[in-house]
Amino acid sequence: MRVLGTLVLSSALAACATQATPLRPAAGPAGEEVRAAREQTAAFAQVEDDTLGWLFAADPRLAARANASAPAELLSRIGTDAVLAEDTTAVIRGGSLDLFAFRARARALSEAAARLATFHGELPEKGPVGSALARPRLERELLDRLVTEESARAAVESKLGEASGDLVRAMVALWQPPKTPQEVPEVDAWTAKHLLEIRDSLHGAQPRSGPRDLDVALYPLERLLAPPAFSKGAAAIAQVRMAIDDDRRVVPRVQSAEALALDVKTHLGLDVAPATLTDRLALLETKLREDGEHELASLGDAERAAALGRARELLLVERGCPGVPDSRVRDMAPPPERAAACGVLHVLTEEPSHAAIAAVLHDDVLLSMAAVTTAPPPRTRLLSRPEDDDVDTLERAARERPVVALGAALAIELVTSHGDAAQRVATWHALGEAPLDVVARELDAVR
């Protein structure tokens, strides 16, 4: 049975713009309701501004995702609070707290949660005319989810260890070359200091919960810290690598079921039973294979080769979801765990070749199975025929960052599980970035 059929997305996207229609003023009691809705939405918008300010101050990655910055007065308050708390790590770097200022980060996130909790009003589903928010009730829900997710991230990262790969990737993503020669020693010392903290955290006695992605994350940072300018940082990377090599703990081939279920719930919003995921993904892969083979068989040799080449470029690609101008939260770039899910939406809405789309969807699901089983299907089943080295890299990424790969696979399942796939894609496109349980709810509402 064909799962996708032909995705004609241009007309579907035009016909299925699911942004809520703003509430318009009316006379009498209905007009009073609209005025009340406008006042409540305006009050929440102020609370949202304050909450986001604390979030942007707490983590430079959040500020980067929103292309925004924390208010100067808030950063000044954080500095005062750090002095009172005798927290010497609470340094402001580039408009946000230092990435490794874990105590201050936790305080800022707590302030964000407290600020959001001050709003108790009932928000309308549709935004009033003139409101900056098209869907205030959804906005509040997603802002609350954002605070919760980032608080969980901060708690995990503060322990370093197995969370260090994400921190190293953040160091790379946030990297700003020193503007003057005088800044080079400071950047070098800062980098070396935190890399050595990571090194020390790798000597823990706790069993490993899954494969570590730190080794791969270090390569791009290593290229940035070229000696002699960054001699301390380069030496610290060497020591981190030595600590990785000296770690004699058993390395599980896949993440433990308990840890995986918790991470999927935290970052994707979905409840999963890891023991059933292999069979669930295998069933989806089989269904998608029929689509892929049908699309590829309909092409001539040259077109087929071009489609497969394009598909290889898009395997587990990470992208942003479409921005939503009338939502502060849905207009943000996704967290790293949902970047591949947004990559799926990018493929479905931007790629013109139906054959390439079908091949990518199938192969993404097959590759994601490396996240949950030590015996994934043979690579010969990959429709796009990638090189063995590329398959090794993609499967390793799925094992070491399973939530990212599963985000792509579960997003594909949401779009193709039932109903009109093109309409479901269009609905998600209009929704923008959101946890996958919210995406599922929105898609099912138009089923």
Coordinates of C-alpha atoms in Angstrom, one line a residue:
M1 CA 0.0 0.0 0.0
R2 CA 1.4 3.4 -0.9
V3 CA 1.9 5.6 2.2
L4 CA 2.6 9.0 0.7
G5 CA 1.3 8.9 -2.8
T6 CA 2.3 12.1 -4.7
L7 CA 3.0 15.0 -2.5
V8 CA 1.8 18.1 -4.3
L9 CA 2.8 20.6 -1.5
S10 CA 2.6 23.9 -3.3
S11 CA -1.2 23.9 -3.5
A12 CA -1.6 22.2 -0.1
L13 CA 0.6 24.8 1.6
A14 CA -1.5 27.5 0.1
A15 CA -4.8 25.9 0.9
C16 CA -4.0 24.8 4.4
A17 CA -2.6 27.9 6.2
T18 CA -3.7 26.9 9.7
Q19 CA -2.8 30.1 11.4
A20 CA -5.7 31.0 13.7
T21 CA -8.0 33.9 12.5
P22 CA -7.7 36.8 15.0
L23 CA -10.8 37.6 17.1
R24 CA -12.6 40.6 15.7
P25 CA -14.5 43.1 17.9
A26 CA -18.2 42.7 18.2
A27 CA -21.0 44.5 19.9
G28 CA -22.6 43.6 23.2
P29 CA -21.4 40.7 25.4
A30 CA -19.3 39.2 22.6
G31 CA -17.5 42.5 22.3
E32 CA -16.7 42.4 26.0
E33 CA -15.3 39.0 25.6
V34 CA -13.0 40.2 22.8
R35 CA -11.8 43.2 24.9
A36 CA -11.1 40.8 27.8
A37 CA -9.2 38.5 25.5
R38 CA -7.2 41.4 24.2
E39 CA -6.3 42.5 27.7
Q40 CA -5.3 39.0 28.8
T41 CA -3.2 38.5 25.7
A42 CA -1.4 41.8 26.2
A43 CA -0.7 40.9 29.8
F44 CA 0.7 37.5 28.8
A45 CA 2.8 39.1 26.1
Q46 CA 4.6 41.2 28.7
V47 CA 5.1 38.1 30.9
E48 CA 6.4 36.3 27.9
D49 CA 8.9 39.1 27.2
D50 CA 10.2 38.9 30.7
T51 CA 10.4 35.1 30.7
L52 CA 12.2 35.0 27.4
G53 CA 14.6 37.6 28.7
W54 CA 15.6 35.3 31.6
L55 CA 16.0 32.4 29.2
F56 CA 18.2 34.4 26.8
A57 CA 20.3 35.4 29.8
A58 CA 20.5 31.8 31.1
D59 CA 22.0 30.2 27.9
P60 CA 23.6 31.8 24.9
R61 CA 22.2 29.0 22.7
L62 CA 18.7 30.1 23.5
A63 CA 19.6 33.7 22.6
A64 CA 21.1 32.5 19.3
R65 CA 18.0 30.3 18.5
A66 CA 15.8 33.4 18.9
N67 CA 18.3 35.8 17.3
A68 CA 17.8 38.0 20.4
S69 CA 19.6 39.1 23.5
A70 CA 18.8 39.5 27.2
P71 CA 18.0 43.1 28.5
A72 CA 21.0 44.9 29.9
E73 CA 19.3 45.6 33.2
L74 CA 18.6 41.8 33.6
L75 CA 22.2 41.0 33.1
S76 CA 23.2 43.6 35.7
R77 CA 20.8 42.0 38.1
I78 CA 22.4 38.6 37.4
G79 CA 25.8 40.0 38.2
T80 CA 24.5 41.4 41.5
D81 CA 22.9 38.1 42.4
A82 CA 26.1 36.3 41.6
V83 CA 28.0 38.5 44.1
L84 CA 25.4 37.8 46.8
A85 CA 25.6 34.1 46.0
E86 CA 29.4 34.2 46.0
D87 CA 29.3 32.5 42.6
T88 CA 32.5 33.4 40.8
T89 CA 31.6 31.4 37.7
A90 CA 28.6 33.6 36.9
V91 CA 30.4 35.6 34.2
I92 CA 28.5 37.3 31.3
R93 CA 30.0 36.4 27.9
G94 CA 28.6 37.9 24.8
G95 CA 25.3 39.0 26.2
S96 CA 24.4 35.8 28.2
L97 CA 25.8 33.8 31.0
D98 CA 28.9 31.8 30.4
L99 CA 28.0 28.4 29.0
F100 CA 29.6 26.7 32.0
A101 CA 28.1 29.0 34.7
F102 CA 25.8 26.2 35.8
R103 CA 24.7 27.6 39.2
A104 CA 23.8 31.0 37.7
R105 CA 22.1 29.3 34.8
A106 CA 19.9 27.3 37.1
R107 CA 19.0 30.5 39.0
A108 CA 18.1 32.3 35.8
L109 CA 16.0 29.4 34.6
S110 CA 14.2 29.4 38.0
E111 CA 13.5 33.1 37.6
A112 CA 12.1 32.4 34.1
A113 CA 9.8 29.7 35.5
A114 CA 8.7 32.0 38.4
R115 CA 8.0 34.9 36.0
L116 CA 5.8 32.7 33.8
A117 CA 4.0 31.3 36.9
T118 CA 2.8 34.8 37.7
F119 CA 0.4 34.7 34.8
H120 CA -2.9 33.1 35.9
G121 CA -5.4 34.4 33.3
E122 CA -7.4 32.5 30.8
L123 CA -6.0 33.0 27.3
P124 CA -8.0 32.7 24.1
E125 CA -7.2 30.1 21.5
K126 CA -7.3 32.7 18.7
G127 CA -5.5 36.0 19.1
P128 CA -7.5 39.3 19.1
V129 CA -7.1 41.7 16.3
G130 CA -3.9 43.7 16.7
S131 CA -2.3 41.0 18.9
A132 CA 1.3 39.9 18.3
L133 CA 0.2 36.4 19.1
A134 CA -2.1 34.4 16.7
R135 CA -2.6 31.6 19.3
P136 CA -2.0 32.9 22.8
R137 CA -3.1 29.7 24.6
L138 CA -0.7 27.6 22.5
E139 CA 2.0 30.2 23.0
R140 CA 1.8 29.9 26.8
E141 CA 1.8 26.1 26.6
L142 CA 4.9 26.1 24.4
L143 CA 6.7 28.7 26.6
D144 CA 6.1 26.5 29.6
R145 CA 7.5 23.5 27.7
L146 CA 10.5 25.5 26.7
V147 CA 11.3 26.5 30.3
T148 CA 10.9 22.9 31.4
E149 CA 13.0 21.4 28.6
E150 CA 15.9 23.9 29.2
S151 CA 15.8 23.4 32.9
A152 CA 16.2 19.6 32.3
R153 CA 19.0 20.3 29.9
A154 CA 20.8 22.5 32.5
A155 CA 20.5 19.9 35.2
V156 CA 22.0 17.2 33.0
E157 CA 24.8 19.4 31.5
S158 CA 25.9 20.6 34.9
K159 CA 27.3 17.1 35.6
L160 CA 29.4 17.2 32.4
G161 CA 30.5 13.6 31.7
E162 CA 28.1 12.1 29.1
A163 CA 26.5 15.5 28.4
S164 CA 29.9 17.0 27.4
G165 CA 29.4 16.4 23.7
D166 CA 26.5 18.9 23.6
L167 CA 28.6 21.5 25.5
V168 CA 31.5 21.0 23.1
R169 CA 29.2 21.4 20.1
A170 CA 27.9 24.6 21.8
M171 CA 31.4 25.9 22.1
V172 CA 31.9 25.5 18.4
A173 CA 28.5 26.9 17.4
L174 CA 29.0 30.0 19.6
W175 CA 32.7 30.5 18.7
Q176 CA 33.7 34.1 18.0
P177 CA 37.2 34.6 16.8
P178 CA 39.2 37.0 19.0
K179 CA 38.9 40.5 17.6
T180 CA 42.3 41.6 18.8
P181 CA 45.6 39.8 19.6
Q182 CA 45.0 40.7 23.2
E183 CA 41.9 38.6 23.4
V184 CA 43.6 35.4 22.2
P185 CA 45.1 34.4 25.6
E186 CA 41.8 35.0 27.3
V187 CA 39.9 32.8 24.9
D188 CA 42.6 30.2 25.0
A189 CA 42.5 30.1 28.8
W190 CA 38.7 29.9 29.0
T191 CA 38.6 27.0 26.5
A192 CA 41.4 25.1 28.2
K193 CA 39.8 25.6 31.7
H194 CA 36.5 24.1 30.7
L195 CA 38.0 21.3 28.6
L196 CA 40.0 20.2 31.6
E197 CA 36.7 20.2 33.7
I198 CA 35.3 17.9 31.1
R199 CA 38.4 15.7 31.3
D200 CA 38.0 15.4 35.1
S201 CA 34.4 14.5 34.8
L202 CA 35.2 11.5 32.7
H203 CA 36.7 9.6 35.6
G204 CA 33.3 8.8 37.2
A205 CA 32.5 5.4 38.5
Q206 CA 28.9 5.4 37.3
P207 CA 28.1 2.9 34.5
R208 CA 27.8 4.3 31.0
S209 CA 24.2 4.8 29.9
G210 CA 25.1 4.7 26.2
P211 CA 27.8 5.5 23.6
R212 CA 29.6 8.8 24.1
D213 CA 29.6 11.4 21.3
L214 CA 32.3 13.6 22.8
D215 CA 35.1 12.2 20.6
V216 CA 33.4 13.3 17.4
A217 CA 32.3 16.6 18.9
L218 CA 35.9 17.5 19.6
Y219 CA 37.1 17.5 15.9
P220 CA 35.6 20.8 14.8
L221 CA 36.7 22.5 18.1
E222 CA 40.2 21.0 17.5
R223 CA 40.3 22.7 14.1
L224 CA 39.4 26.1 15.7
L225 CA 42.1 25.7 18.5
A226 CA 45.0 25.5 16.2
P227 CA 48.4 26.1 17.9
P228 CA 50.4 28.1 18.6
A229 CA 47.7 30.8 19.1
F230 CA 45.6 28.4 21.3
S231 CA 48.3 26.2 22.8
K232 CA 46.5 25.7 26.1
G233 CA 43.2 24.8 24.4
A234 CA 45.0 22.4 22.0
A235 CA 46.8 20.7 24.9
A236 CA 43.5 20.4 26.9
I237 CA 41.9 18.7 23.9
A238 CA 44.7 16.2 23.9
Q239 CA 44.1 15.5 27.6
V240 CA 40.4 15.0 27.0
R241 CA 41.2 12.5 24.3
M242 CA 43.6 10.7 26.7
A243 CA 40.8 10.5 29.3
I244 CA 38.4 9.1 26.7
D245 CA 41.0 6.4 25.8
D246 CA 41.6 5.6 29.5
D247 CA 37.9 5.1 30.3
R248 CA 37.6 1.4 30.8
R249 CA 33.9 1.3 31.5
V250 CA 31.8 -0.9 29.3
V251 CA 30.3 1.0 26.4
P252 CA 26.8 0.0 25.6
R253 CA 26.1 -0.3 21.8
V254 CA 22.8 1.7 22.3
Q255 CA 21.5 4.0 25.0
S256 CA 19.8 2.4 27.9
A257 CA 16.0 2.1 27.6
E258 CA 15.4 4.2 30.7
A259 CA 17.6 7.0 29.6
L260 CA 16.3 6.9 26.0
A261 CA 12.6 7.1 27.1
L262 CA 13.4 10.0 29.4
D263 CA 15.3 12.0 26.7
V264 CA 12.6 11.4 24.1
K265 CA 9.9 12.6 26.5
T266 CA 12.0 15.6 27.5
H267 CA 13.0 16.8 24.0
L268 CA 10.5 15.3 21.6
G269 CA 7.5 15.3 24.0
L270 CA 6.6 11.7 23.1
D271 CA 6.0 8.7 25.4
V272 CA 7.8 5.7 23.8
A273 CA 8.5 2.2 24.9
P274 CA 12.0 1.5 23.7
A275 CA 11.5 -2.2 23.6
T276 CA 8.9 -1.8 20.9
L277 CA 10.7 0.9 18.8
T278 CA 12.7 -1.5 16.7
D279 CA 9.5 -3.3 15.4
R280 CA 7.7 0.0 15.1
L281 CA 10.4 1.5 12.9
A282 CA 10.8 -1.7 10.9
L283 CA 7.1 -1.7 10.0
L284 CA 7.3 2.0 9.0
E285 CA 10.5 1.3 6.9
T286 CA 8.7 -1.5 5.1
K287 CA 5.8 0.7 4.2
L288 CA 8.0 3.6 3.0
R289 CA 10.1 1.2 0.9
E290 CA 7.2 0.6 -1.3
D291 CA 6.8 4.3 -2.0
G292 CA 10.5 4.8 -2.6
E293 CA 10.8 1.9 -5.0
H294 CA 7.6 3.0 -6.9
E295 CA 8.9 6.6 -7.3
L296 CA 12.4 5.5 -8.4
A297 CA 11.1 2.9 -10.8
S298 CA 9.1 5.6 -12.6
L299 CA 12.2 7.6 -13.6
G300 CA 14.7 7.2 -16.4
D301 CA 18.3 6.3 -15.6
A302 CA 19.6 9.9 -15.5
E303 CA 16.7 11.2 -13.5
R304 CA 17.0 8.3 -11.0
A305 CA 20.7 9.0 -10.6
A306 CA 20.0 12.7 -9.9
A307 CA 17.3 11.9 -7.4
L308 CA 19.5 9.4 -5.5
G309 CA 22.3 11.9 -5.4
R310 CA 20.1 14.5 -4.0
A311 CA 18.7 12.0 -1.5
R312 CA 22.2 11.2 -0.2
E313 CA 22.7 14.9 0.5
L314 CA 19.6 15.1 2.6
L315 CA 20.0 12.0 4.9
L316 CA 19.2 12.9 8.5
V317 CA 19.7 16.6 7.5
E318 CA 19.3 19.1 10.3
R319 CA 17.4 22.3 9.5
G320 CA 15.2 24.9 11.1
C321 CA 11.4 24.7 10.9
P322 CA 9.6 27.5 9.1
G323 CA 9.4 30.6 11.2
V324 CA 6.1 31.9 12.5
P325 CA 6.1 35.7 12.8
D326 CA 3.2 35.9 15.2
S327 CA 4.7 33.6 17.8
R328 CA 7.9 34.2 19.8
V329 CA 8.4 30.6 20.6
R330 CA 7.4 29.0 17.3
D331 CA 9.6 31.4 15.5
M332 CA 12.7 30.2 17.3
A333 CA 15.2 27.7 15.8
P334 CA 14.7 24.2 17.1
P335 CA 16.8 22.7 19.9
P336 CA 19.4 20.3 18.6
E337 CA 17.2 17.3 19.4
R338 CA 14.5 18.4 17.0
A339 CA 16.8 19.8 14.3
A340 CA 16.5 16.5 12.2
A341 CA 12.7 16.5 12.7
C342 CA 12.7 20.0 11.2
G343 CA 15.0 18.6 8.5
V344 CA 12.3 16.2 7.5
L345 CA 9.8 19.1 7.2
H346 CA 12.4 20.9 5.1
V347 CA 12.7 18.0 2.7
L348 CA 9.0 17.6 2.4
T349 CA 8.4 21.2 1.6
E350 CA 11.5 22.3 -0.3
E351 CA 12.7 19.3 -2.3
P352 CA 11.1 19.2 -5.8
S353 CA 11.9 15.6 -6.5
H354 CA 9.2 13.2 -5.2
A355 CA 11.6 10.3 -5.8
A356 CA 14.3 12.0 -3.6
I357 CA 11.7 12.7 -0.9
A358 CA 10.6 9.1 -0.9
A359 CA 14.2 7.8 -0.7
V360 CA 15.1 10.2 2.1
L361 CA 12.1 9.3 4.2
H362 CA 12.8 5.6 3.9
D363 CA 16.5 5.8 4.5
D364 CA 16.1 8.2 7.5
V365 CA 13.9 5.6 9.2
L366 CA 16.2 2.8 8.4
L367 CA 19.3 4.7 9.6
S368 CA 17.5 5.7 12.8
M369 CA 17.1 2.1 13.8
A370 CA 20.8 2.1 14.7
A371 CA 19.7 4.2 17.7
V372 CA 17.6 1.4 19.2
T373 CA 19.1 -1.9 18.1
T374 CA 22.5 -3.4 17.8
A375 CA 21.4 -5.3 14.7
P376 CA 19.8 -2.7 12.3
P377 CA 18.7 -3.7 8.8
P378 CA 21.5 -4.3 6.3
R379 CA 22.7 -1.1 4.6
T380 CA 22.0 -2.7 1.3
R381 CA 18.3 -1.8 1.9
L382 CA 19.2 1.9 1.7
L383 CA 17.5 3.2 -1.4
S384 CA 19.9 6.2 -1.9
R385 CA 23.0 3.9 -2.0
P386 CA 25.4 6.0 0.1
E387 CA 29.0 5.2 0.4
D388 CA 29.9 2.8 3.2
D389 CA 31.9 5.5 5.1
D390 CA 28.9 7.8 5.0
V391 CA 26.7 5.0 6.3
D392 CA 29.1 4.4 9.1
T393 CA 29.1 8.1 10.0
L394 CA 25.3 8.3 10.0
E395 CA 24.8 5.1 12.0
R396 CA 27.3 6.2 14.5
A397 CA 25.5 9.6 14.9
A398 CA 22.2 7.7 15.4
R399 CA 23.8 5.6 18.1
E400 CA 25.5 8.5 19.9
R401 CA 22.7 11.0 19.5
P402 CA 19.6 8.8 19.4
V403 CA 17.0 11.4 20.1
V404 CA 18.1 13.4 17.1
A405 CA 17.7 10.4 14.7
L406 CA 14.5 9.3 16.4
G407 CA 13.2 12.8 16.0
A408 CA 13.4 12.4 12.3
A409 CA 11.9 8.9 12.2
L410 CA 9.0 9.8 14.5
A411 CA 8.3 13.0 12.6
I412 CA 8.1 10.9 9.4
E413 CA 5.7 8.5 11.2
L414 CA 3.5 11.4 12.2
V415 CA 3.2 12.7 8.6
T416 CA 2.7 9.4 7.0
S417 CA 0.7 7.4 9.6
H418 CA -2.8 8.2 8.3
G419 CA -4.8 10.8 6.5
D420 CA -3.7 13.1 3.6
A421 CA 0.1 13.4 3.9
A422 CA 0.3 16.6 1.9
Q423 CA -2.3 18.3 4.2
R424 CA -0.5 17.1 7.3
V425 CA 2.7 18.5 6.0
A426 CA 1.1 21.8 5.3
T427 CA -0.4 21.9 8.8
W428 CA 3.0 21.3 10.3
H429 CA 4.5 23.9 8.1
A430 CA 2.0 26.5 9.3
L431 CA 2.5 25.4 12.9
G432 CA 6.3 25.9 12.9
E433 CA 8.7 24.4 15.4
A434 CA 7.2 22.6 18.3
P435 CA 7.6 19.3 20.3
L436 CA 6.4 16.4 18.3
D437 CA 3.5 15.6 20.7
V438 CA 2.1 19.1 19.9
V439 CA 2.7 18.5 16.2
A440 CA 0.8 15.3 16.4
R441 CA -2.1 16.9 18.2
E442 CA -2.3 19.7 15.5
L443 CA -2.1 17.1 12.7
D444 CA -4.8 15.0 14.2
A445 CA -7.1 18.0 14.6
V446 CA -7.3 18.4 10.8
R447 CA -7.5 14.7 10.0

